[in-house]
mmCIF file of C-alpha atoms and ligand atoms in Angstrom:
data_model
loop_
_atom_site.group_PDB
_atom_site.id
_atom_site.type_symbol
_atom_site.label_atom_id
_atom_site.label_comp_id
_atom_site.label_asym_id
_atom_site.label_seq_id
_atom_site.Cartn_x
_atom_site.Cartn_y
_atom_site.Cartn_z
ATOM 1 C CA MET Z 1 -6.697 137.948 179.081
ATOM 2 C CA THR Z 2 -7.378 133.962 179.156
ATOM 3 C CA GLU Z 3 -4.315 131.815 179.669
ATOM 4 C CA LYS Z 4 -3.953 129.375 176.880
ATOM 5 C CA SER Z 5 -4.057 125.906 177.982
ATOM 6 C CA VAL Z 6 -1.469 123.244 177.128
ATOM 7 C CA ALA Z 7 -2.381 119.657 175.987
ATOM 8 C CA ILE Z 8 -0.817 116.898 177.937
ATOM 9 C CA VAL Z 9 -0.167 113.978 175.859
ATOM 10 C CA ARG Z 10 1.024 110.638 177.124
ATOM 11 C CA SER Z 11 0.804 108.393 174.066
ATOM 12 C CA ARG Z 12 2.329 108.282 170.857
ATOM 13 C CA VAL Z 13 -1.136 107.667 169.093
ATOM 14 C CA ALA Z 14 -2.778 110.528 170.770
ATOM 15 C CA LEU Z 15 0.328 112.822 169.811
ATOM 16 C CA GLN Z 16 0.171 111.685 166.373
ATOM 17 C CA GLN Z 17 -3.548 112.332 166.115
ATOM 18 C CA GLN Z 18 -2.935 115.746 167.401
ATOM 19 C CA VAL Z 19 -0.217 116.541 165.251
ATOM 20 C CA ARG Z 20 -2.259 115.244 162.120
ATOM 21 C CA ALA Z 21 -5.078 117.593 162.970
ATOM 22 C CA TRP Z 22 -2.842 120.601 163.350
ATOM 23 C CA LYS Z 23 -1.307 119.844 159.847
ATOM 24 C CA ALA Z 24 -4.720 119.048 158.209
ATOM 25 C CA ALA Z 25 -5.654 122.730 159.391
ATOM 26 C CA GLY Z 26 -2.354 124.163 157.622
ATOM 27 C CA GLU Z 27 -0.450 124.416 160.840
ATOM 28 C CA THR Z 28 3.105 123.733 161.184
ATOM 29 C CA VAL Z 29 4.679 122.012 164.357
ATOM 30 C CA GLY Z 30 7.850 122.885 166.080
ATOM 31 C CA PHE Z 31 9.365 120.281 168.660
ATOM 32 C CA VAL Z 32 11.739 120.570 171.529
ATOM 33 C CA PRO Z 33 12.713 117.563 173.102
ATOM 34 C CA THR Z 34 13.959 117.799 176.622
ATOM 35 C CA MET Z 35 14.572 115.609 179.789
ATOM 36 C CA GLY Z 36 12.712 117.996 181.972
ATOM 37 C CA ALA Z 37 14.005 119.807 184.883
ATOM 38 C CA LEU Z 38 13.440 122.876 182.675
ATOM 39 C CA HIS Z 39 15.421 126.257 183.008
ATOM 40 C CA ALA Z 40 15.573 129.438 180.940
ATOM 41 C CA GLY Z 41 17.888 127.647 178.170
ATOM 42 C CA HIS Z 42 14.849 125.235 177.562
ATOM 43 C CA ILE Z 43 12.316 128.184 177.470
ATOM 44 C CA SER Z 44 14.456 129.769 174.812
ATOM 45 C CA LEU Z 45 14.388 126.785 172.710
ATOM 46 C CA VAL Z 46 10.481 126.861 172.955
ATOM 47 C CA GLU Z 47 10.596 130.690 171.945
ATOM 48 C CA LYS Z 48 12.798 129.818 169.119
ATOM 49 C CA ALA Z 49 10.566 126.991 167.880
ATOM 50 C CA LYS Z 50 7.614 129.431 167.892
ATOM 51 C CA GLU Z 51 9.674 131.592 165.370
ATOM 52 C CA PHE Z 52 9.610 128.550 162.808
ATOM 53 C CA ALA Z 53 6.175 126.791 163.530
ATOM 54 C CA SER Z 54 2.536 127.707 164.401
ATOM 55 C CA ARG Z 55 2.576 125.176 166.957
ATOM 56 C CA VAL Z 56 5.035 123.883 169.513
ATOM 57 C CA VAL Z 57 5.410 120.439 171.146
ATOM 58 C CA VAL Z 58 7.833 119.937 173.976
ATOM 59 C CA SER Z 59 8.700 116.544 175.095
ATOM 60 C CA ILE Z 60 9.814 115.387 178.531
ATOM 61 C CA PHE Z 61 11.492 112.061 178.834
ATOM 62 C CA VAL Z 62 14.480 110.993 180.996
ATOM 63 C CA ASN Z 63 15.683 108.610 178.528
ATOM 64 C CA PRO Z 64 17.200 105.528 180.142
ATOM 65 C CA ALA Z 65 19.139 104.443 176.777
ATOM 66 C CA GLN Z 66 21.620 107.473 176.943
ATOM 67 C CA PHE Z 67 22.684 106.639 180.749
ATOM 68 C CA ALA Z 68 25.244 103.823 181.577
ATOM 69 C CA PRO Z 69 24.968 101.915 184.639
ATOM 70 C CA GLY Z 70 26.397 103.943 187.344
ATOM 71 C CA GLU Z 71 25.466 107.289 185.813
ATOM 72 C CA ASP Z 72 22.704 109.645 187.292
ATOM 73 C CA PHE Z 73 19.626 108.005 185.606
ATOM 74 C CA ASP Z 74 17.983 107.447 189.076
ATOM 75 C CA THR Z 75 18.611 110.755 190.614
ATOM 76 C CA TYR Z 76 18.161 112.981 187.310
ATOM 77 C CA PRO Z 77 15.982 115.615 188.518
ATOM 78 C CA ARG Z 78 12.418 115.137 187.811
ATOM 79 C CA ARG Z 79 9.840 118.026 188.100
ATOM 80 C CA GLU Z 80 6.900 117.386 186.393
ATOM 81 C CA ASP Z 81 4.642 119.960 187.965
ATOM 82 C CA GLU Z 82 7.218 122.899 187.929
ATOM 83 C CA ASP Z 83 8.243 121.872 184.166
ATOM 84 C CA LEU Z 84 4.263 121.935 183.166
ATOM 85 C CA ALA Z 85 3.666 125.286 184.850
ATOM 86 C CA LEU Z 86 6.842 126.796 183.030
ATOM 87 C CA LEU Z 87 5.601 125.329 179.655
ATOM 88 C CA LYS Z 88 2.078 126.685 180.264
ATOM 89 C CA ALA Z 89 3.624 130.250 180.908
ATOM 90 C CA ALA Z 90 5.750 129.869 177.698
ATOM 91 C CA ALA Z 91 2.470 129.045 175.869
ATOM 92 C CA CYS Z 92 3.698 125.918 174.411
ATOM 93 C CA ASP Z 93 0.821 123.870 172.673
ATOM 94 C CA ALA Z 94 1.482 120.457 173.614
ATOM 95 C CA VAL Z 95 3.721 118.555 176.365
ATOM 96 C CA TYR Z 96 4.495 114.785 175.431
ATOM 97 C CA LEU Z 97 5.174 112.893 178.554
ATOM 98 C CA PRO Z 98 5.763 109.232 177.208
ATOM 99 C CA THR Z 99 6.434 106.414 179.626
ATOM 100 C CA VAL Z 100 9.438 104.223 178.879
ATOM 101 C CA ALA Z 101 7.143 101.362 177.420
ATOM 102 C CA GLU Z 102 5.773 104.118 175.043
ATOM 103 C CA MET Z 103 9.405 104.946 173.916
ATOM 104 C CA TYR Z 104 10.587 101.379 174.029
ATOM 105 C CA PRO Z 105 7.615 98.916 173.598
ATOM 106 C CA ASP Z 106 8.151 95.560 175.110
ATOM 107 C CA GLY Z 107 10.748 93.521 172.799
ATOM 108 C CA SER Z 108 11.984 96.610 171.283
ATOM 109 C CA VAL Z 109 15.544 96.031 169.708
ATOM 110 C CA THR Z 110 15.926 98.835 167.134
ATOM 111 C CA ASP Z 111 18.740 101.218 167.834
ATOM 112 C CA VAL Z 112 20.107 104.342 165.792
ATOM 113 C CA ARG Z 113 23.902 104.654 165.530
ATOM 114 C CA VAL Z 114 25.503 107.928 163.925
ATOM 115 C CA ASN Z 115 28.935 105.924 163.689
ATOM 116 C CA GLY Z 116 32.119 107.949 163.840
ATOM 117 C CA MET Z 117 30.899 111.417 165.313
ATOM 118 C CA SER Z 118 29.518 109.320 168.332
ATOM 119 C CA ASP Z 119 32.738 108.007 169.213
ATOM 120 C CA LEU Z 120 34.614 111.478 169.567
ATOM 121 C CA LEU Z 121 34.896 113.972 172.383
ATOM 122 C CA ASP Z 122 32.151 113.092 174.843
ATOM 123 C CA GLY Z 123 31.723 109.697 173.192
ATOM 124 C CA ILE Z 124 35.072 108.631 174.484
ATOM 125 C CA TYR Z 125 34.174 109.042 178.003
ATOM 126 C CA ARG Z 126 30.299 108.130 177.475
ATOM 127 C CA PRO Z 127 30.537 105.487 174.898
ATOM 128 C CA HIS Z 128 26.805 104.436 174.994
ATOM 129 C CA PHE Z 129 25.548 108.175 175.035
ATOM 130 C CA PHE Z 130 25.070 109.518 171.543
ATOM 131 C CA TYR Z 131 23.686 106.067 170.353
ATOM 132 C CA GLY Z 132 20.998 106.458 173.252
ATOM 133 C CA VAL Z 133 20.296 110.180 172.164
ATOM 134 C CA ALA Z 134 20.070 109.122 168.313
ATOM 135 C CA THR Z 135 17.808 106.170 169.178
ATOM 136 C CA VAL Z 136 15.405 108.298 171.237
ATOM 137 C CA VAL Z 137 15.363 111.397 169.165
ATOM 138 C CA ALA Z 138 14.633 109.383 165.947
ATOM 139 C CA ARG Z 139 11.787 107.522 167.852
ATOM 140 C CA LEU Z 140 10.553 111.241 169.208
ATOM 141 C CA PHE Z 141 10.664 112.528 165.573
ATOM 142 C CA LEU Z 142 8.245 109.536 164.440
ATOM 143 C CA HIS Z 143 6.043 110.347 167.233
ATOM 144 C CA ALA Z 144 5.886 114.070 167.013
ATOM 145 C CA GLN Z 145 6.335 114.271 163.170
ATOM 146 C CA PRO Z 146 7.756 117.951 163.593
ATOM 147 C CA ASP Z 147 8.565 120.198 160.533
ATOM 148 C CA VAL Z 148 11.190 121.837 162.777
ATOM 149 C CA ALA Z 149 13.182 120.581 165.744
ATOM 150 C CA VAL Z 150 15.138 123.013 168.017
ATOM 151 C CA PHE Z 151 18.236 121.580 170.081
ATOM 152 C CA GLY Z 152 20.515 123.723 172.321
ATOM 153 C CA GLU Z 153 24.158 124.505 171.092
ATOM 154 C CA LYS Z 154 25.070 124.009 174.589
ATOM 155 C CA ASP Z 155 25.070 120.080 173.742
ATOM 156 C CA TYR Z 156 26.944 121.109 170.418
ATOM 157 C CA GLN Z 157 28.221 117.401 169.854
ATOM 158 C CA GLN Z 158 24.585 116.174 170.123
ATOM 159 C CA LEU Z 159 23.262 119.014 167.915
ATOM 160 C CA GLN Z 160 25.852 117.904 164.962
ATOM 161 C CA ILE Z 161 25.120 114.243 165.461
ATOM 162 C CA ILE Z 162 21.431 114.911 165.152
ATOM 163 C CA ARG Z 163 22.037 117.110 162.216
ATOM 164 C CA ARG Z 164 23.909 114.047 160.641
ATOM 165 C CA MET Z 165 21.303 111.459 161.429
ATOM 166 C CA VAL Z 166 18.474 113.650 159.846
ATOM 167 C CA ARG Z 167 20.433 113.887 156.687
ATOM 168 C CA ASP Z 168 21.428 110.277 156.482
ATOM 169 C CA LEU Z 169 17.895 108.946 157.506
ATOM 170 C CA GLY Z 170 16.086 111.662 155.311
ATOM 171 C CA PHE Z 171 13.795 112.701 158.262
ATOM 172 C CA PRO Z 172 11.603 115.564 156.960
ATOM 173 C CA VAL Z 173 12.455 117.987 159.757
ATOM 174 C CA GLU Z 174 14.736 121.133 159.773
ATOM 175 C CA ILE Z 175 17.045 121.108 162.817
ATOM 176 C CA ILE Z 176 17.645 124.671 164.361
ATOM 177 C CA GLY Z 177 20.215 125.470 166.909
ATOM 178 C CA GLY Z 178 19.423 127.446 169.813
ATOM 179 C CA ASP Z 179 21.730 129.818 171.609
ATOM 180 C CA THR Z 180 23.515 128.668 175.072
ATOM 181 C CA LYS Z 181 21.749 130.496 177.855
ATOM 182 C CA ARG Z 182 24.454 131.534 180.449
ATOM 183 C CA ASP Z 183 24.195 133.004 184.116
ATOM 184 C CA GLY Z 184 26.113 136.157 184.970
ATOM 185 C CA ASP Z 185 29.417 134.369 185.405
ATOM 186 C CA GLY Z 186 29.183 132.602 181.986
ATOM 187 C CA LEU Z 187 28.220 129.278 183.328
ATOM 188 C CA ALA Z 188 26.083 127.559 180.646
ATOM 189 C CA GLN Z 189 22.528 126.740 181.918
ATOM 190 C CA SER Z 190 21.993 123.147 182.542
ATOM 191 C CA SER Z 191 19.735 120.796 184.471
ATOM 192 C CA ARG Z 192 22.716 119.214 185.953
ATOM 193 C CA ASN Z 193 23.882 122.441 187.529
ATOM 194 C CA LEU Z 194 21.292 121.586 190.323
ATOM 195 C CA TYR Z 195 23.784 119.200 191.493
ATOM 196 C CA LEU Z 196 26.479 121.804 192.341
ATOM 197 C CA SER Z 197 27.122 122.544 195.920
ATOM 198 C CA ALA Z 198 27.302 126.438 196.755
ATOM 199 C CA GLU Z 199 30.907 126.302 196.618
ATOM 200 C CA GLU Z 200 31.315 124.441 193.280
ATOM 201 C CA ARG Z 201 28.791 126.844 192.058
ATOM 202 C CA ARG Z 202 31.242 129.656 192.402
ATOM 203 C CA THR Z 203 33.879 127.875 190.681
ATOM 204 C CA ALA Z 204 31.779 126.504 187.860
ATOM 205 C CA GLY Z 205 32.058 129.667 185.557
ATOM 206 C CA ALA Z 206 35.590 128.901 185.024
ATOM 207 C CA LEU Z 207 35.043 126.263 182.425
ATOM 208 C CA PHE Z 208 33.402 129.012 180.233
ATOM 209 C CA ALA Z 209 35.842 131.538 181.304
ATOM 210 C CA ALA Z 210 38.791 129.129 180.121
ATOM 211 C CA LEU Z 211 36.984 128.321 176.774
ATOM 212 C CA HIS Z 212 36.265 132.109 176.036
ATOM 213 C CA ARG Z 213 39.838 132.968 176.807
ATOM 214 C CA ALA Z 214 41.037 130.264 174.488
ATOM 215 C CA SER Z 215 38.656 131.362 171.748
ATOM 216 C CA VAL Z 216 39.988 134.965 171.821
ATOM 217 C CA ARG Z 217 43.913 133.769 171.951
ATOM 218 C CA LEU Z 218 43.127 131.674 169.048
ATOM 219 C CA SER Z 219 41.547 134.425 166.976
ATOM 220 C CA ARG Z 220 44.691 136.507 167.621
ATOM 221 C CA GLY Z 221 46.962 133.884 165.973
ATOM 222 C CA ALA Z 222 48.186 131.896 169.325
ATOM 223 C CA ILE Z 223 49.409 128.190 168.781
ATOM 224 C CA PRO Z 224 46.424 125.823 169.479
ATOM 225 C CA SER Z 225 48.414 123.343 171.400
ATOM 226 C CA GLU Z 226 49.605 126.025 173.834
ATOM 227 C CA VAL Z 227 46.171 127.619 174.227
ATOM 228 C CA LEU Z 228 44.563 124.093 174.890
ATOM 229 C CA ASP Z 229 47.144 123.362 177.385
ATOM 230 C CA GLU Z 230 46.608 126.744 179.132
ATOM 231 C CA ALA Z 231 42.863 126.356 179.111
ATOM 232 C CA ARG Z 232 43.021 122.928 180.954
ATOM 233 C CA ALA Z 233 45.500 124.464 183.449
ATOM 234 C CA PHE Z 234 43.160 127.266 184.092
ATOM 235 C CA VAL Z 235 40.280 125.151 184.635
ATOM 236 C CA LEU Z 236 42.286 122.701 187.150
ATOM 237 C CA THR Z 237 43.567 125.701 189.047
ATOM 238 C CA ALA Z 238 40.146 127.143 189.301
ATOM 239 C CA GLY Z 239 39.034 124.020 191.404
ATOM 240 C CA PHE Z 240 37.675 121.296 188.827
ATOM 241 C CA LYS Z 241 38.904 117.911 189.827
ATOM 242 C CA SER Z 242 39.677 116.790 186.462
ATOM 243 C CA VAL Z 243 39.212 117.672 182.536
ATOM 244 C CA ASP Z 244 38.001 115.042 180.172
ATOM 245 C CA TYR Z 245 38.927 117.099 177.502
ATOM 246 C CA ILE Z 246 39.251 120.678 175.846
ATOM 247 C CA ALA Z 247 39.442 120.332 172.141
ATOM 248 C CA LEU Z 248 39.624 122.353 168.920
ATOM 249 C CA VAL Z 249 37.548 120.723 166.292
ATOM 250 C CA ASP Z 250 35.925 121.426 162.864
ATOM 251 C CA PRO Z 251 32.608 122.574 163.685
ATOM 252 C CA GLY Z 252 30.806 120.058 160.974
ATOM 253 C CA THR Z 253 32.680 116.982 161.447
ATOM 254 C CA LEU Z 254 34.081 117.344 164.960
ATOM 255 C CA GLN Z 255 37.341 116.005 163.860
ATOM 256 C CA ALA Z 256 40.379 117.602 165.556
ATOM 257 C CA LEU Z 257 42.031 120.554 163.765
ATOM 258 C CA PRO Z 258 45.783 120.870 163.506
ATOM 259 C CA ALA Z 259 47.149 122.288 166.855
ATOM 260 C CA ASP Z 260 50.805 123.019 166.159
ATOM 261 C CA SER Z 261 50.618 126.518 164.154
ATOM 262 C CA PRO Z 262 48.160 129.235 164.454
ATOM 263 C CA LEU Z 263 44.843 128.543 162.552
ATOM 264 C CA PRO Z 264 44.647 130.253 159.140
ATOM 265 C CA ALA Z 265 42.262 133.152 158.741
ATOM 266 C CA GLY Z 266 38.851 131.889 157.794
ATOM 267 C CA THR Z 267 39.059 128.465 159.376
ATOM 268 C CA ALA Z 268 35.836 126.994 160.777
ATOM 269 C CA ALA Z 269 36.530 126.221 164.232
ATOM 270 C CA ARG Z 270 34.787 125.195 167.719
ATOM 271 C CA LEU Z 271 36.120 124.748 171.136
ATOM 272 C CA LEU Z 272 34.590 121.896 173.140
ATOM 273 C CA GLY Z 273 35.210 121.216 176.808
ATOM 274 C CA ALA Z 274 34.336 118.677 179.614
ATOM 275 C CA ALA Z 275 35.353 118.569 182.905
ATOM 276 C CA TRP Z 276 34.445 117.330 186.458
ATOM 277 C CA LEU Z 277 33.557 119.670 189.341
ATOM 278 C CA GLY Z 278 33.444 117.294 192.267
ATOM 279 C CA ARG Z 279 30.743 114.747 191.229
ATOM 280 C CA THR Z 280 29.384 116.823 188.475
ATOM 281 C CA ARG Z 281 30.226 116.559 184.761
ATOM 282 C CA LEU Z 282 29.988 119.926 182.919
ATOM 283 C CA ILE Z 283 30.268 120.527 179.474
ATOM 284 C CA ASP Z 284 30.542 123.483 177.243
ATOM 285 C CA ASN Z 285 31.614 124.968 174.007
ATOM 286 C CA VAL Z 286 32.150 128.402 172.074
ATOM 287 C CA SER Z 287 32.678 129.265 168.596
ATOM 288 C CA VAL Z 288 36.072 130.553 167.412
ATOM 289 C CA THR Z 289 36.367 133.461 165.035
ATOM 290 C CA LEU Z 290 39.361 133.267 162.673
HETATM 291 O O1 PAF G 1 19.416 117.156 175.401
HETATM 292 C C1 PAF G 1 18.516 116.448 176.043
HETATM 293 O O2 PAF G 1 17.944 116.807 176.992
HETATM 294 C C2 PAF G 1 18.559 115.008 175.680
HETATM 295 O O3 PAF G 1 19.877 114.403 175.204
HETATM 296 C C3 PAF G 1 17.479 114.867 174.447
HETATM 297 C C4 PAF G 1 17.997 115.511 173.248
HETATM 298 C C5 PAF G 1 16.250 115.311 174.946
HETATM 299 C C6 PAF G 1 17.389 113.206 174.171
HETATM 300 O O4 PAF G 1 16.736 112.447 175.377
#
């Protein structure tokens, strides 16, 4: 059996031509935007995109607009050869590898801001972050013109913000959420897990363990404020340096849910957390069934 070839595309115009040709031939296009350093979680998003479209494009672009000064833009893992090998094995059709100048042409001053939702939770700790994400994803959508795009539920706030942007701006693309891939101890797969020392890696599963335990307690009628306090204490006791937040929110709006009495049956709820393990910030989230 011959291995399928993957088109490597570096310019917006070439990508648009390729996508136009596919669509003229009656094909549909699924899109998975990434920042590279791919792992099994990303590949599962490619597999998901294949369920919804006949062609799949993956972009790899470490987006400077979503990093603040002092964050890890310079050290963010870049592994183009390994990424391309994984994408070839996953039989994706094209990989888009734009330069910064391709994404942000000289003199570019246009941003996309999903107000409100971008300023909650992670947005409090990384105020620039979701503006950078929305801006680059809007640009990537215009370059790739996908019919569907798949984003991991691991970055739950990002997923909801992109859904909102697509709704508000009328992008003709369906947004699909992909399940979080986890290691054996529950740690959500993330490119930033590469930063963890061996000792930190042994501790890292505690964030998921805390969220999972909290979710079970909430579904059994525990009082949210107590459950959230316990979850924070659990993560700190396990060895995390600090907790930015562990929050119980409405899954659609991301607004905090009332915390002083048990949640009524049928309430839609999601638990999100962010915590520092040494110099690495981990985020995770779980659904709550009530
Ligand atoms: O989730 C990511 O990897 C990035 O935030 C994204 C969506 C590719 C935008 O740069």
